[in-house]
Coordinates of C-alpha atoms in Angstrom, one line a residue:
M937 CA -80.5 -60.2 -91.7
K938 CA -84.6 -60.3 -92.5
K939 CA -83.8 -64.1 -93.9
I940 CA -82.7 -65.2 -90.7
L941 CA -85.3 -63.8 -89.1
F942 CA -88.1 -64.9 -91.2
L943 CA -86.3 -68.8 -90.7
L944 CA -85.6 -68.6 -87.2
L945 CA -89.7 -67.2 -87.0
F946 CA -91.0 -70.2 -89.3
I947 CA -88.6 -72.8 -87.6
N948 CA -90.4 -71.7 -83.7
I949 CA -94.3 -71.7 -85.7
V950 CA -93.5 -75.4 -86.9
F951 CA -92.0 -76.7 -83.5
I952 CA -95.2 -75.0 -81.3
A953 CA -97.4 -76.6 -84.2
V954 CA -96.0 -79.8 -83.7
S955 CA -96.3 -79.6 -79.7
Q956 CA -99.5 -79.0 -79.6
E957 CA -100.4 -82.8 -80.6
I958 CA -98.0 -84.5 -78.6
G959 CA -99.6 -86.2 -75.3
Y960 CA -103.3 -86.0 -76.1
P961 CA -105.0 -89.4 -77.0
V962 CA -106.8 -89.7 -80.1
I963 CA -110.4 -89.7 -79.2
R964 CA -113.3 -91.0 -81.3
N965 CA -116.8 -90.0 -81.4
Y966 CA -119.2 -92.5 -83.0
S967 CA -122.6 -91.4 -83.2
S968 CA -125.8 -93.4 -82.9
K969 CA -126.4 -93.8 -86.7
E970 CA -122.8 -95.4 -86.6
Y971 CA -123.9 -98.4 -83.7
N972 CA -127.5 -98.4 -84.6
S973 CA -129.3 -97.8 -81.3
A974 CA -130.4 -95.8 -78.9
P975 CA -128.1 -92.2 -78.4
Q976 CA -127.3 -92.6 -74.7
V977 CA -125.0 -94.7 -73.6
L978 CA -125.3 -95.5 -69.7
S979 CA -122.2 -97.6 -69.0
I980 CA -119.1 -98.9 -70.5
I981 CA -116.6 -101.8 -69.9
Q982 CA -113.7 -103.2 -71.7
N983 CA -113.0 -107.2 -71.5
K984 CA -109.6 -108.5 -71.2
K985 CA -109.5 -109.1 -75.2
G986 CA -110.2 -105.4 -75.8
F987 CA -114.0 -105.8 -76.5
L988 CA -115.8 -102.9 -75.4
Y989 CA -119.3 -103.4 -74.0
C990 CA -121.8 -100.7 -73.9
G991 CA -125.1 -100.4 -72.4
V992 CA -127.6 -98.2 -74.1
G993 CA -131.3 -98.4 -73.9
G994 CA -132.8 -101.9 -74.7
G995 CA -129.9 -103.7 -74.7
I996 CA -126.2 -104.4 -74.5
L997 CA -123.5 -103.4 -77.6
E998 CA -120.3 -104.7 -78.1
Y999 CA -117.5 -103.3 -80.1
D1000 CA -114.4 -105.0 -81.5
G1001 CA -112.9 -102.0 -83.0
V1002 CA -114.3 -102.6 -85.9
T1003 CA -118.1 -103.7 -86.0
W1004 CA -120.8 -103.4 -83.5
R1005 CA -123.1 -106.1 -82.5
K1006 CA -126.2 -106.3 -80.5
I1007 CA -126.4 -108.5 -77.7
P1008 CA -130.3 -109.6 -77.1
N1009 CA -131.4 -109.9 -73.5
E1010 CA -134.7 -111.9 -73.0
K1011 CA -136.6 -108.8 -71.3
N1012 CA -135.3 -106.4 -73.5
A1013 CA -134.2 -104.3 -70.0
T1014 CA -131.6 -101.0 -70.0
P1015 CA -128.7 -102.1 -68.8
Y1016 CA -127.3 -99.7 -66.3
D1017 CA -123.8 -100.6 -64.7
F1018 CA -121.4 -103.6 -65.2
A1019 CA -118.7 -105.0 -63.5
S1020 CA -115.9 -107.4 -63.9
D1021 CA -114.5 -109.9 -61.3
S1022 CA -110.9 -111.2 -61.2
A1023 CA -111.6 -114.2 -63.6
G1024 CA -112.6 -111.4 -66.0
V1025 CA -116.4 -112.1 -65.7
I1026 CA -118.5 -109.2 -66.9
Y1027 CA -121.9 -108.6 -64.7
V1028 CA -124.8 -106.9 -66.1
A1029 CA -127.0 -104.6 -63.9
A1030 CA -130.1 -104.0 -66.0
N1031 CA -133.6 -102.3 -65.0
G1032 CA -135.3 -105.1 -63.1
D1033 CA -132.7 -107.8 -64.0
F1034 CA -129.2 -108.9 -63.3
G1035 CA -126.9 -111.4 -65.0
F1036 CA -123.4 -111.7 -66.5
L1037 CA -122.1 -112.2 -70.0
A1038 CA -121.0 -115.6 -71.8
S1039 CA -119.5 -116.1 -74.7
D1040 CA -121.6 -118.4 -77.5

């Protein structure tokens, strides 16, 4: 009898432990050392290809899922907001500047 109770208790613990992870998204935090820029991210947007663009102090960072790349701008302005239109053009509102991202 004790063996059956112990087995049932063990099975319940296993099911409870497995159910804790179902439905939660995988969250990955990146430190400023990993992307080699300012620690405060002011805005984020994702394009149709899945690339992330992050507005940080002094520039824009592009993340393709593997590597970070800094996109330079002429005035070295801090981007505060991003917006995209139906065609997929990403517009950038920065400190004293406004523009859009275009591929090179």
